[in-house]
Amino acid sequence: MGRKILAVDDSKTMRDMVAFTLKGAGFDVLIAEDGQHALSVLGGDMVDCIITDINMPNLDGIGLIKALRSNPAHRATPILVLTTESDQTKKSEGRNAGATGWIVKPFSPDKLLATVNKVC
Amino acid sequence: MDQQISAQQKNSVNGPSAQVADPTAGYDGERPIHSGETAQYISFTIGNEEYGVDIMAVREIKGWTNTTPLPNTPDYMVGVLNLRGVIVPVFDLRCRFNEGRTKATDKHVFIIVAVGDRTIGILVDAVSDILTVSANEILAVPSADRAIDDVFLTGLVTVKNRMVALLELEHLFDPQSVPEVDGSDVEALN
Amino acid sequence: MSEQPTGFDDLAQFKQTFFEECGELLGDLEIMLMDLQGNPENATTDDLNAIFRAVHSIKGGAGAFGFTQLVTFAHTFETLLDGMREGNVPVTLGCVEELIRATDILCDLVNAAKENANLPDNHGAEITAALVALTASGAGAGAFKNNLDANEDPKIEASDEDEITVFDVWFKPAAHLFSNGSDPIMIFNELQTLGQVEITPDVSGLPALHSLESEESFLAWALKVTTNRGQVSVEEAFEFVEDDCGLVINAATSPDFPLQIRDIAVAAPVNSVVTPPPATPLPSATAPGPQTPAAKSPSAPTATSIRVDLDRVDQLVNMVGELVITQSMLNQLTNVEEGGVQTSNPDMVKGLEQLNMHTRELQESVMAIRMQPVKSVFSRMPRLVRELAAKLSKKVTLVTSGEETEVDKTVIEQLADPLMHMIRNSLDHGIEGPAERREAGKPELATVNLSAEHRSGRILIEVSDDGLGINRERVFEKATEKGLVPTDIKLSDNEIDNLIFLPGFSTAETVSDVSGRGVGMDVVRRNINNLGGRITVNSTPGRGSRFTMSLPLTLAVLEGMVVAVGVEKFVLPLTSIIETIRPNAEHVHTLVGQGEVLSVRGDYVPVVYLSRVFAIPDAAEKAAGGLVVLVDLANGRRIGIVVDELLGQQQVVIKSLEPNSPHISGISAATILGNGMVALILDIDGLQSLPQHDMSRKKMTGENGGRGQTRASQTETGKVEQCQSVGIEKEVRRIMEDQANLGVSIPSQYGQKPEQAAAE
């Protein structure tokens, strides 16, 4: 299919698992370790979807989403945040910053793919 | 060579012939060792004698090159050479069989073989042939007929009236059996 | 033990990654909490966030693999940290100490998960209780949130999936729908996977073209969805937008079926408010609101990093090593002295020089890739100290410095055991109990210092304590009891201290279960030596001890001095070389049964003839008038190695002899010189214990690689190692005096009379 997706998480384990799942489903996957890294990885390019964790050093998920939404290139890019069940406030914080949707950790690979397919 | 008996006559598969106690009796019975398939061997000469090694073990044949001796090793250990960046020890087979050291010239060759996880080189006079031998052609090594420790040979085979002794590489240059020669009456501190 | 959620089997391959990551995170946690412990009042939000994230990440991964016990504990831990970073729970010393204990439990749980072991359910129960209590004490804490159970989206309930139902859906997104990347098309696509969908757009909300905002939504849709997947599935499709739209879903069985669009358009939507958001729904590109990366942090720009498989790095290091050798071979070709061809082509010469320089730089850069801060090893020590101190009822704090000092990864891995052993020793034997310390006027809290720094191309690691120091009487007693030194030998204080490194010293009569049985300082020294390092000790009674380890920065490459002995070439490690001398005959002495010694500025240094140790014919036979390289041994002793020639200094790539070749005492490894030949790298510490053959009886056969055919006969001049025992200089003097007094004659082959020797 050739859809391009950017996965941002400061945990290598998470990054590896998400990349593995998405690649297996035919996505081109870019990865980044935190919000700042994500912005530099994207550069001026567009992607079909972005998945990001919230708690990250340098620039956290919320900051990343806000930065993305302020950039015309990414104003309409679907963005999913990874949240934990007990983090309801973060969920709405994410939405208010401009996130399209969310995925609750821990998630199964099927759930991840289903959610991604929902938005992009 | 007069001990050769044609292979066909020896084809008794499970012949548990009695061990001959008398060491002067020559063959103790030609029991075939393996059964079934064929294998290939690279044969080479040391003086007038011909030996073979399993072709699957051979990594390459290397022309003569200078080696660096390793101190305090047995005489049959010639030294080490540089094989494209890997340090490989080379052994003088003639010397290993107690027939004197090889006076190496640039006509001599090293047969580089893989034994277990080691790569070693064997100094030989010349490579002679590639043999295809079927298991039932391999004869047992006669005991006490020669001075060689016959644990180093897996068998004998006859090729066009020549006798080729097949080498068993595992034990021939086993590091366990390559003693460090630094004087038996001195114990090293380490 | 772990119940993985379904669909996760493929992900089991990432467990290894997870455990590696946990290792790092736990190490980071240790260090961060230690820092916090030293200064709780000045904790910044960044500090607390970093600590939170570490635990959060561990929890996240643990959840994916179903390590429930770990997840549960991590969750409790994380909740407290959340409270602290939000400012609800104050950061006090007591609180930090609980966090430290919690980290220990976390570590236990991670290890249990890693080894598939079972820890009792109440493992760490007191800590858990403490964490909960601290969280509850925080402002605005409210009920302790423990809703971990729902892994699935709570909206999915069992529904009657078999009945085909027609749903009427009315969907009117808020104007700002697009601002968070939502797209109604995606929702409709999702609905189509459920069954059949009929879509009717409602364009009544569209304004005139001139007032149309391109990024706002003005449309609404009426959909008829025919599906057997139940209403919940239909609702799910709208999950992400439900707060930003008017949404009505009616099943065929509902009294409101079918929807009348007109009615709905007039009536207020049932579900949510569709009030347009504030006047500026879209953050415009010029708005200063969102933080731009450049303005984000005033701190130093962070370096991005990537992870690379260690195998690939090793391969790279090997290839660069080969490149260095090849480049060196090229150099040889134009080196007239070595038999090369003189070239007058200036471009060629310049090219080779540049190649030289670039290869060097490349090598340095590549070696730098494998360098890692010692932090990863140091971070395990605080916990060790805590546990031991508790076990021994002593009060000890660990102060570390220089954690960022970098060393090759291979060296780091070998450091952990020696360090742990030295710290154990220090706590067990060196540091006193609080009462004893008080009486001695020392602070009750003992300090162990662990530091690392670079010094002259090596890394220096020190472990020191302010305890009792080495009990010299006891050590000397033990050494003489075990026959390691003669009872009447006179040793300096420092020499006594270093007795603890002697093999056989450490068998303790009372085995302390802290230091363990039989792993003595001799093993530590041997391990350090194997790495090409050395270790020494300094001690002040009553004040403390200091162990100093010096290690090379890398194990792959060696700065060497190439020497010739007969036709052979050897490499000596440059850092061990003190100096090279050409002694006069009067400086060379012989000892009965001991071999030769060299007098150097008042000290006597044993002489080792490589030609004799390695039975090399046609090499220097006499130290007098010959070339002697004075080297430092690991145990602090020195020896003089007789060589024929110094061929020059060069950096050599270390190549192992094993597994292909047998191990040779006195040889540590090999290298390939520029001419393609193998040269052996000497193990100078191993040399001293080798017998020196009497070369006068050897014949040279003249063959290439020829060595004497006859075995060298063993002579009395063998055991040089006797000279290596402690106090050699004094011992040698004493022996020589004795010899002179006794009129003992020395074997004639050395041609010296005892009176001559004693006259020195």
Coordinates of N, CA and C in Angstrom, one line a residue, chain C residues 610-709:
Chain C
L610 N 64.9 -13.4 25.6 CA 63.8 -13.9 24.7 C 64.4 -15.1 23.9
S611 N 65.6 -14.9 23.5 CA 66.2 -16.0 22.7 C 66.2 -17.3 23.5
R612 N 66.3 -17.2 24.8 CA 66.4 -18.5 25.5 C 65.0 -19.0 25.9
V613 N 64.1 -18.0 26.2 CA 62.7 -18.4 26.5 C 62.1 -19.1 25.3
F614 N 62.3 -18.5 24.2 CA 61.7 -19.1 23.0 C 62.6 -19.9 22.1
A615 N 63.8 -20.2 22.6 CA 64.7 -21.0 21.9 C 64.9 -20.5 20.4
I616 N 65.3 -19.3 20.4 CA 65.6 -18.7 19.1 C 67.1 -18.7 18.9
P617 N 67.6 -19.3 17.8 CA 69.1 -19.3 17.6 C 69.6 -18.0 17.1
D618 N 70.9 -17.9 17.1 CA 71.6 -16.7 16.5 C 71.0 -15.4 17.0
A619 N 70.7 -15.4 18.3 CA 70.3 -14.1 18.8 C 71.2 -13.6 19.9
A620 N 71.0 -12.5 20.4 CA 71.9 -11.9 21.4 C 72.0 -12.8 22.5
E621 N 73.3 -13.1 22.9 CA 73.6 -14.0 23.9 C 73.9 -13.4 25.3
K622 N 74.3 -12.1 25.1 CA 74.7 -11.4 26.3 C 74.0 -10.1 26.5
A623 N 73.6 -9.9 27.7 CA 73.0 -8.6 28.0 C 74.0 -7.5 28.0
A624 N 75.2 -7.8 28.4 CA 76.2 -6.8 28.5 C 76.5 -6.4 27.0
G625 N 76.5 -5.1 26.8 CA 76.7 -4.6 25.4 C 75.6 -4.9 24.5
G626 N 74.6 -5.5 25.0 CA 73.4 -5.7 24.2 C 72.3 -4.7 24.5
L627 N 71.1 -5.0 24.0 CA 70.0 -4.1 24.2 C 69.0 -4.7 25.2
V628 N 68.8 -4.0 26.2 CA 67.8 -4.5 27.2 C 66.7 -3.5 27.4
V629 N 65.5 -4.0 27.2 CA 64.3 -3.2 27.4 C 63.7 -3.4 28.8
L630 N 63.7 -2.3 29.5 CA 63.2 -2.4 30.9 C 61.7 -2.2 30.9
V631 N 61.0 -3.2 31.4 CA 59.5 -3.1 31.4 C 58.9 -3.2 32.8
D632 N 57.8 -2.6 32.9 CA 57.0 -2.6 34.2 C 56.0 -3.8 34.1
L633 N 56.0 -4.6 35.2 CA 55.1 -5.7 35.2 C 53.8 -5.3 36.0
A634 N 52.8 -6.1 35.9 CA 51.6 -5.8 36.5 C 51.7 -5.8 38.0
N635 N 52.6 -6.6 38.6 CA 52.7 -6.7 40.0 C 53.6 -5.6 40.6
G636 N 54.0 -4.7 39.7 CA 54.8 -3.6 40.2 C 56.3 -3.9 40.0
R637 N 56.6 -5.1 39.8 CA 58.1 -5.5 39.6 C 58.5 -5.1 38.2
R638 N 59.8 -5.2 38.0 CA 60.3 -4.9 36.7 C 61.2 -6.0 36.2
I639 N 61.3 -6.1 34.9 CA 62.3 -7.1 34.3 C 62.9 -6.4 33.1
G640 N 64.1 -6.9 32.7 CA 64.8 -6.4 31.6 C 64.8 -7.5 30.5
I641 N 64.3 -7.1 29.3 CA 64.2 -8.1 28.2 C 65.3 -7.9 27.2
V642 N 66.1 -8.9 27.0 CA 67.2 -8.7 26.0 C 66.7 -8.9 24.6
V643 N 66.9 -8.0 23.8 CA 66.5 -8.1 22.4 C 67.7 -7.7 21.5
D644 N 67.5 -8.0 20.2 CA 68.6 -7.7 19.3 C 68.5 -6.3 18.8
E645 N 67.3 -5.9 18.4 CA 67.1 -4.6 17.8 C 65.7 -4.0 18.1
L646 N 65.7 -2.7 18.2 CA 64.4 -2.1 18.3 C 64.0 -1.7 16.9
L647 N 62.8 -2.1 16.4 CA 62.4 -1.9 15.0 C 61.5 -0.7 14.9
G648 N 61.0 -0.2 16.0 CA 60.1 0.9 15.8 C 58.8 0.8 16.5
Q649 N 58.2 1.9 16.7 CA 56.9 2.0 17.4 C 55.8 1.9 16.4
Q650 N 54.7 1.1 16.6 CA 53.6 1.2 15.7 C 52.4 0.7 16.4
Q651 N 51.3 1.2 15.9 CA 50.0 0.7 16.5 C 49.6 -0.6 15.8
V652 N 49.4 -1.6 16.6 CA 49.1 -2.9 15.9 C 47.7 -3.4 16.3
V653 N 47.1 -4.0 15.3 CA 45.8 -4.6 15.5 C 46.0 -6.0 16.2
I654 N 45.3 -6.1 17.3 CA 45.5 -7.4 18.1 C 44.7 -8.5 17.4
K655 N 45.3 -9.6 17.1 CA 44.6 -10.8 16.6 C 44.9 -11.9 17.5
S656 N 43.8 -12.6 17.8 CA 43.9 -13.7 18.7 C 44.5 -15.0 18.1
L657 N 45.3 -15.7 18.8 CA 45.9 -16.9 18.3 C 44.8 -18.0 18.4
E658 N 44.0 -18.0 19.5 CA 43.0 -19.0 19.6 C 41.8 -18.7 18.7
P659 N 41.0 -19.6 18.4 CA 41.0 -21.0 18.8 C 41.9 -21.9 17.9
N660 N 42.4 -21.3 16.8 CA 43.1 -22.1 15.9 C 44.4 -22.7 16.4
S661 N 45.2 -21.8 17.1 CA 46.5 -22.3 17.6 C 46.4 -22.5 19.1
P662 N 47.3 -23.3 19.7 CA 47.3 -23.5 21.1 C 47.8 -22.2 21.8
H663 N 47.5 -22.1 23.1 CA 47.9 -21.0 23.9 C 49.4 -21.2 24.2
I664 N 50.2 -20.1 24.1 CA 51.6 -20.2 24.4 C 51.9 -19.3 25.6
S665 N 52.5 -19.8 26.6 CA 52.9 -18.9 27.7 C 53.9 -17.9 27.2
G666 N 53.6 -16.7 27.7 CA 54.6 -15.6 27.3 C 54.1 -14.9 26.1
I667 N 53.1 -15.4 25.4 CA 52.5 -14.8 24.2 C 51.1 -14.5 24.5
S668 N 50.7 -13.2 24.3 CA 49.3 -12.9 24.6 C 48.4 -12.9 23.3
A669 N 49.0 -12.6 22.2 CA 48.2 -12.5 21.0 C 49.2 -12.4 19.8
A670 N 48.7 -12.1 18.6 CA 49.5 -11.9 17.5 C 49.0 -10.6 16.7
T671 N 49.9 -10.2 15.8 CA 49.4 -9.2 14.9 C 50.0 -9.4 13.5
I672 N 49.5 -8.7 12.6 CA 50.1 -8.8 11.2 C 50.8 -7.5 10.9
L673 N 52.1 -7.6 10.6 CA 52.9 -6.4 10.3 C 52.7 -6.0 8.9
G674 N 53.2 -4.9 8.6 CA 53.1 -4.3 7.2 C 53.5 -5.3 6.1
N675 N 54.5 -6.1 6.4 CA 55.0 -7.0 5.4 C 54.1 -8.3 5.3
G676 N 53.0 -8.3 6.0 CA 52.1 -9.5 5.9 C 52.5 -10.6 6.8
M677 N 53.6 -10.5 7.5 CA 54.0 -11.5 8.4 C 53.4 -11.4 9.7
V678 N 53.3 -12.5 10.4 CA 52.7 -12.5 11.7 C 53.8 -12.2 12.7
A679 N 53.5 -11.3 13.6 CA 54.4 -11.1 14.7 C 53.7 -11.4 16.0
L680 N 54.4 -11.9 17.0 CA 53.8 -12.3 18.2 C 53.8 -11.2 19.3
I681 N 52.7 -11.0 20.0 CA 52.7 -9.9 21.0 C 53.0 -10.6 22.3
L682 N 54.0 -10.0 23.0 CA 54.5 -10.7 24.2 C 53.6 -10.4 25.4
D683 N 53.4 -11.4 26.2 CA 52.7 -11.3 27.5 C 53.9 -11.1 28.5
I684 N 54.2 -9.9 28.8 CA 55.5 -9.8 29.6 C 55.3 -10.3 31.0
D685 N 54.1 -10.3 31.6 CA 53.8 -10.8 32.9 C 54.0 -12.3 32.9
G686 N 53.7 -13.0 31.8 CA 53.8 -14.4 31.6 C 55.2 -14.8 31.4
L687 N 56.0 -13.9 30.8 CA 57.4 -14.2 30.5 C 58.3 -14.7 31.7
Q688 N 58.1 -14.0 32.8 CA 59.0 -14.1 33.9 C 58.9 -15.5 34.5
S689 N 57.8 -16.2 34.2 CA 57.7 -17.6 34.8 C 58.2 -18.6 33.9
L690 N 58.7 -18.3 32.7 CA 59.1 -19.3 31.8 C 60.6 -19.6 32.0
P691 N 60.9 -20.9 31.7 CA 62.3 -21.3 31.9 C 63.1 -20.7 30.7
Q692 N 64.3 -20.5 30.9 CA 65.2 -20.0 29.8 C 66.1 -21.1 29.5
H693 N 66.0 -21.6 28.2 CA 66.8 -22.7 27.8 C 68.2 -22.3 27.6
D694 N 69.1 -23.2 27.7 CA 70.5 -23.0 27.4 C 70.7 -23.0 25.9
M695 N 70.9 -21.9 25.3 CA 71.0 -21.9 23.9 C 72.4 -22.3 23.4
S696 N 73.3 -22.5 24.3 CA 74.7 -22.8 23.8 C 74.7 -24.2 23.1
R697 N 73.7 -25.0 23.5 CA 73.7 -26.3 22.9 C 72.8 -26.5 21.7
K698 N 72.2 -25.4 21.2 CA 71.3 -25.5 20.1 C 72.0 -25.4 18.8
K699 N 71.5 -26.1 17.8 CA 72.0 -26.0 16.5 C 71.0 -25.4 15.6
M700 N 71.4 -24.6 14.7 CA 70.5 -24.0 13.8 C 70.4 -24.9 12.5
T701 N 69.2 -25.2 12.0 CA 69.1 -26.1 10.9 C 69.1 -25.3 9.6
G702 N 69.0 -24.0 9.6 CA 69.0 -23.2 8.4 C 67.8 -23.3 7.6
E703 N 66.8 -23.9 8.0 CA 65.5 -24.0 7.2 C 64.7 -22.8 7.6
N704 N 63.8 -22.5 6.7 CA 62.9 -21.4 7.0 C 62.1 -21.7 8.2
G705 N 62.0 -20.7 9.1 CA 61.3 -21.0 10.3 C 62.0 -22.0 11.1
G706 N 63.2 -22.2 10.8 CA 64.0 -23.3 11.5 C 64.2 -23.0 12.9
R707 N 64.0 -24.0 13.7 CA 64.4 -23.9 15.1 C 65.2 -25.1 15.3
G708 N 65.9 -25.0 16.4 CA 66.8 -26.1 16.7 C 66.1 -27.4 16.8
Q709 N 66.6 -28.4 16.2 CA 65.9 -29.7 16.2 C 66.0 -30.4 17.6

